[in-house]
XYZ file of C-alpha atoms in Angstrom:
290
model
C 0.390 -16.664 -4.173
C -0.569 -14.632 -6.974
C -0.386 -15.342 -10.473
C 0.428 -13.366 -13.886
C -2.190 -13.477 -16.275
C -4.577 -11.018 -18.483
C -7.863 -9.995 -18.760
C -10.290 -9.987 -21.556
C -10.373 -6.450 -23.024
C -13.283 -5.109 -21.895
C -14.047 -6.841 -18.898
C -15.321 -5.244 -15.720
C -14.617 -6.311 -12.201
C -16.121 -4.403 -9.083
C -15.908 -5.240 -5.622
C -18.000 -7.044 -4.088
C -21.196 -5.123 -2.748
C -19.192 -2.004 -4.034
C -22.122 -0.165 -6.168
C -24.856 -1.235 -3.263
C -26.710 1.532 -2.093
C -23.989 4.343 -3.199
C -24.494 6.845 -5.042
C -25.907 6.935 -8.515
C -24.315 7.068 -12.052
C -25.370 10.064 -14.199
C -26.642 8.973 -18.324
C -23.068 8.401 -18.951
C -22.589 6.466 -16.781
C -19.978 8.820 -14.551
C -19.859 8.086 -10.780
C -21.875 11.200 -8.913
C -21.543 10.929 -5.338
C -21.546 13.831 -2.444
C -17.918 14.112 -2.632
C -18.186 15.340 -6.348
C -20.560 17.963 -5.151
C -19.117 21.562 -4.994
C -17.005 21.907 -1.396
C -13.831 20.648 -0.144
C -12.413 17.731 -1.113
C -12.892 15.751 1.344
C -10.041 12.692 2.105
C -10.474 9.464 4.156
C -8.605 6.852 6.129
C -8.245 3.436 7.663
C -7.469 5.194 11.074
C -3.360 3.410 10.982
C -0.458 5.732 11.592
C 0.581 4.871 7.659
C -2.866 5.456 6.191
C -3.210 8.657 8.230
C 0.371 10.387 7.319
C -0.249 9.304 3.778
C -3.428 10.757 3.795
C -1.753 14.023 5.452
C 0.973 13.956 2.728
C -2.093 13.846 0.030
C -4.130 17.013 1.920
C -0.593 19.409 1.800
C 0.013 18.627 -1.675
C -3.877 19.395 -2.953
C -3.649 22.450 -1.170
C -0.729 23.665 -2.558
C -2.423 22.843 -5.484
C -5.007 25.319 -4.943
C -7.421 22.942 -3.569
C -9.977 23.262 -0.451
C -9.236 20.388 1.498
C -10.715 18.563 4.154
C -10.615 14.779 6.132
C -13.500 12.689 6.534
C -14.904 12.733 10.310
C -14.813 8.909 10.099
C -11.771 6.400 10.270
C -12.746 3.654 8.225
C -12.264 0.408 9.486
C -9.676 -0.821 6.621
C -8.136 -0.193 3.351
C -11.212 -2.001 1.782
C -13.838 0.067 3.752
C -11.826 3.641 2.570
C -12.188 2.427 -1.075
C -15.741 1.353 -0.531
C -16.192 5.004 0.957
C -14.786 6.456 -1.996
C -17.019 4.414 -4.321
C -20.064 5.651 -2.721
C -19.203 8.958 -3.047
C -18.910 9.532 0.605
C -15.297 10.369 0.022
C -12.907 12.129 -2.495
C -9.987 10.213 -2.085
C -7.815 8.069 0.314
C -4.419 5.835 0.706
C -5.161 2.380 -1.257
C -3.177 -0.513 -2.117
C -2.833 -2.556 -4.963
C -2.972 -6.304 -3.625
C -5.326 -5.465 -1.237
C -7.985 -3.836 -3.519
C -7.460 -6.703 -6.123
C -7.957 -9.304 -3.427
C -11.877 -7.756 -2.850
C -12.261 -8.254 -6.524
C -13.853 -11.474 -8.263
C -10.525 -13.601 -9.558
C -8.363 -11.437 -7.595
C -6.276 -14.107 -7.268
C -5.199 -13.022 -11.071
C -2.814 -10.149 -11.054
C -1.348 -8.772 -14.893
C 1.936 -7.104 -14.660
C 0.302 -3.946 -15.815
C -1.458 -3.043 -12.395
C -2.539 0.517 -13.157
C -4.314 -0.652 -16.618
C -5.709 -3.917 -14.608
C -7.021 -1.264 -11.169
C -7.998 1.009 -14.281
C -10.239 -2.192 -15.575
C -11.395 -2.567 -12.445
C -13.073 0.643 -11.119
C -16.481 1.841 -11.373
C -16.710 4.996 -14.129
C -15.350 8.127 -12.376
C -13.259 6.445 -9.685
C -9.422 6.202 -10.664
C -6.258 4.852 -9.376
C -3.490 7.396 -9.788
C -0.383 6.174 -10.318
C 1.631 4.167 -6.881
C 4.483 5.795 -5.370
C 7.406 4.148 -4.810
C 6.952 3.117 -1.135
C 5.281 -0.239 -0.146
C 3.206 -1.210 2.658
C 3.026 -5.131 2.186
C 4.720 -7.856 3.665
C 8.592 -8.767 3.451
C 10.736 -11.411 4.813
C 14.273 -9.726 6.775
C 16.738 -11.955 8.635
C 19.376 -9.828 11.703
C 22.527 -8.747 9.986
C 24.392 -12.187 12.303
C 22.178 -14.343 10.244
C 22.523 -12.563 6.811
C 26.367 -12.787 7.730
C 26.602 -16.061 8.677
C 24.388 -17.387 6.086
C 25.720 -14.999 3.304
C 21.612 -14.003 2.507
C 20.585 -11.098 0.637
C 17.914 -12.467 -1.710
C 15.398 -15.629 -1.217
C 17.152 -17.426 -3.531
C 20.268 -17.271 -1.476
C 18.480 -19.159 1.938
C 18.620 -22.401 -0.416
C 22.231 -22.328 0.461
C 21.661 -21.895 3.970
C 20.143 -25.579 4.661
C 17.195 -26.530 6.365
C 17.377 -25.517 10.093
C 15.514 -22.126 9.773
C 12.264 -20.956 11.057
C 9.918 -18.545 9.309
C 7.412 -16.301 11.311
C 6.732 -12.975 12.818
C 4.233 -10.874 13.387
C 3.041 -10.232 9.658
C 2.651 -14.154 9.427
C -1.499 -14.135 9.140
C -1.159 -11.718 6.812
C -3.153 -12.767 3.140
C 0.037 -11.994 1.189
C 2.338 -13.774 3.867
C 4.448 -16.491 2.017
C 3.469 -19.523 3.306
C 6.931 -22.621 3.306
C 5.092 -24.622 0.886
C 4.977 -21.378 -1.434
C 8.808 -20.569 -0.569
C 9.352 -24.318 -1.294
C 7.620 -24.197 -4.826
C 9.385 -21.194 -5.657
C 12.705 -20.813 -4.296
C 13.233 -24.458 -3.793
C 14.066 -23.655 -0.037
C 12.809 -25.757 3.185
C 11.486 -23.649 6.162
C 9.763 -24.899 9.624
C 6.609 -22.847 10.295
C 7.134 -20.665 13.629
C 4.039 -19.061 13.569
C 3.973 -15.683 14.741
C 7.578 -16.049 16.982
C 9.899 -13.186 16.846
C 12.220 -15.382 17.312
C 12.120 -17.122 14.118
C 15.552 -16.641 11.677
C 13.385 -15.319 8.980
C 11.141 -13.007 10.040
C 7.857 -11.923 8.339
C 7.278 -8.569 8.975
C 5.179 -5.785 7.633
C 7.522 -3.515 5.368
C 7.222 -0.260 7.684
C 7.137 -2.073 11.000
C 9.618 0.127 12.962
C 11.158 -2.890 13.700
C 13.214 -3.192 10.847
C 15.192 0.021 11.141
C 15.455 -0.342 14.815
C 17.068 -3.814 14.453
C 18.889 -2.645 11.699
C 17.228 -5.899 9.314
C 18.004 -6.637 6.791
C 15.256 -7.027 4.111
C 15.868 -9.991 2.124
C 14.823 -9.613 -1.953
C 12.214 -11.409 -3.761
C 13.335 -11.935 -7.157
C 10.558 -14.179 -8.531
C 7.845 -12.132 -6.827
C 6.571 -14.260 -3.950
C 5.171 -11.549 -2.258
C 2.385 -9.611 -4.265
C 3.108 -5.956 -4.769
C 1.877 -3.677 -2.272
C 2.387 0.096 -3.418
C 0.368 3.045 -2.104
C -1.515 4.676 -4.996
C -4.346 7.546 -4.104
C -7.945 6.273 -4.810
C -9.861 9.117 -6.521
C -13.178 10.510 -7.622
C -11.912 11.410 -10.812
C -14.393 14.849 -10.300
C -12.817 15.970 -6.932
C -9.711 15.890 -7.594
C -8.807 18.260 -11.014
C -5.512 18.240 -12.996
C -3.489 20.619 -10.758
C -4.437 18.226 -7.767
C -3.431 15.182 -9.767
C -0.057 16.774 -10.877
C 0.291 17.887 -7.779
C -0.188 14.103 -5.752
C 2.262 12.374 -8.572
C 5.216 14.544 -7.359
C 5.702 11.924 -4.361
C 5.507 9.027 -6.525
C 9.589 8.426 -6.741
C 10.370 10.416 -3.637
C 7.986 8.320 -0.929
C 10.305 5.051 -0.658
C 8.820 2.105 1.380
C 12.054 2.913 4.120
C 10.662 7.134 4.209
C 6.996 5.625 4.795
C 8.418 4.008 7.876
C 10.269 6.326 9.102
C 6.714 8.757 8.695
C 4.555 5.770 10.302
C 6.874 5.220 13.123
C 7.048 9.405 13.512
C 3.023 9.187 14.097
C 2.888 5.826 16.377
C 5.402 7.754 18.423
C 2.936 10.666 18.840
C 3.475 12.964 15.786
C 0.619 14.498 14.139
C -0.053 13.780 10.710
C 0.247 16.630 9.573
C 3.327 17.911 10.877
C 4.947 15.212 9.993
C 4.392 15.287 6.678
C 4.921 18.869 6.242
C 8.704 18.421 7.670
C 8.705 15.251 4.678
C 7.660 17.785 1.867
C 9.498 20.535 2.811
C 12.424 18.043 3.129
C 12.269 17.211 -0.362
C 11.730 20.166 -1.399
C 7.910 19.828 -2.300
C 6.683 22.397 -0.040
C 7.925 25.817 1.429
């Protein structure tokens, strides 16, 4: 579980191995990589449907923004390897995610309620976390509309009520920011058996744009007290790649891309949508692109 706390002003965390053998820092101390070089800007991915139409979403909107535009030839292996990519200069930008990027860093465990000032911390010189949208891409905990009925749930803190017959698990149970029962225990005061990675379990632990959950018609249960670590997509930038226009551009999703619309766009790819057309039909949806 993660914890609030603060960091010392001036303190400096990088992931581990993140400057090794990357590229070099000019005299002050800026981040120069081959994707600051003149040429397209060149954006990267972890090779899943969501990092891929979030990545498309990010390409439209920088070209509309007068930008050349290109992705990387690689599909990283994860969230972590994208960010590393973009650290070495190898990349311009990509799809990144707060927990996950804190969990690389030394103490990540810590997590101060201002996350952009904390990522801002964080980050080598010249590579900058924009601000998140909206949508998450964590884990959450969603019971069948029977059981939220029957039990009256629509929060964590109501499941106390419920007694202590019911099973947590589902396929986002190995997950690093999966709520173990001891956690739910500590914090809600609730009593859960372990079911592993069932599907059959009453409370299911799911990631938050498994199609699952709309086909179902789950119901997502709220975490008041924060249980589960935030999980918002923010782009990773070099700050040089990307110029003010771009940046303007790439915050006009931030309130429009809801964790339910970046389902519905992941589950539009896994179902053999490109990319790309799927997120033009989003923008043009909301009115972001012609």
């Amino acid at each position: 579980m993660f914890r609030t706390g603060a960091l010392a002003a001036g303190s400096l965390l990088l992931l581990p191995g993140l400057l090794s053998g990357c590229a070099s820092a000019n005299a002050a101390g800026a981040h120069v990589g081959y994707a600051d070089r003149a040429g397209p800007t060149v954006i990267g991915t972890d090779g899943s449907a969501r990092s891929r139409v979030v990545a498309a979403l990010y390409g439209e909107l920088l070209t509309g923004a007068g930008q050349k535009v290109r992705t990387a030839d690689t599909a990283y292996a994860s969230p972590i390897a994208t960010a590393q990519a973009v650290v070495d200069g190898r990349i311009s930008i990509a799809p990144a995610y707060e927990s996950t990027l804190l969990r690389a860093m030394p103490g990540g465990q810590t997590m101060p309620g201002n996350m952009e000032a904390t990522l801002s911390m964080a980050l080598p010189p010249g590579i900058v976390a924009l601000p998140p949208a909206a949508a998450q891409g964590g884990v959450v905990l969603a019971v069948t509309r029977s059981t939220a009925g029957r039990h009256k749930l629509r929060s964590l803190a109501d499941v106390r009520g419920a007694g202590t017959g019911l099973m947590l698990g589902g396929s986002a149970s190995g997950d690093p920011d999966a709520p173990s029962v001891a956690a739910l225990k500590k914090v809600y005061g609730i009593t859960l058996t372990p079911a592993g990675t069932a599907e059959a379990a009453d409370i299911r632990v799911l990631r938050s744009t498994d199609p699952v959950i709309a086909r179902d018609g789950l119901v997502v249960l709220a975490d008041p007290k924060s249980v589960v670590p935030p999980e918002h997509v923010f782009p990773l930038i070099s700050a040089p790649a990307v110029d003010l226009a771009g940046r303007t551009a790439l915050a006009r999703v931030n309130t429009l891309l809801t964790t339910a619309q970046l389902a519905k766009l992941t589950a539009s790819v896994d179902a053999g949508e490109t990319p790309g057309r799927a997120a033009r039909a989003w923008l043009r949806a909301k009115g972001l692109q012609r």
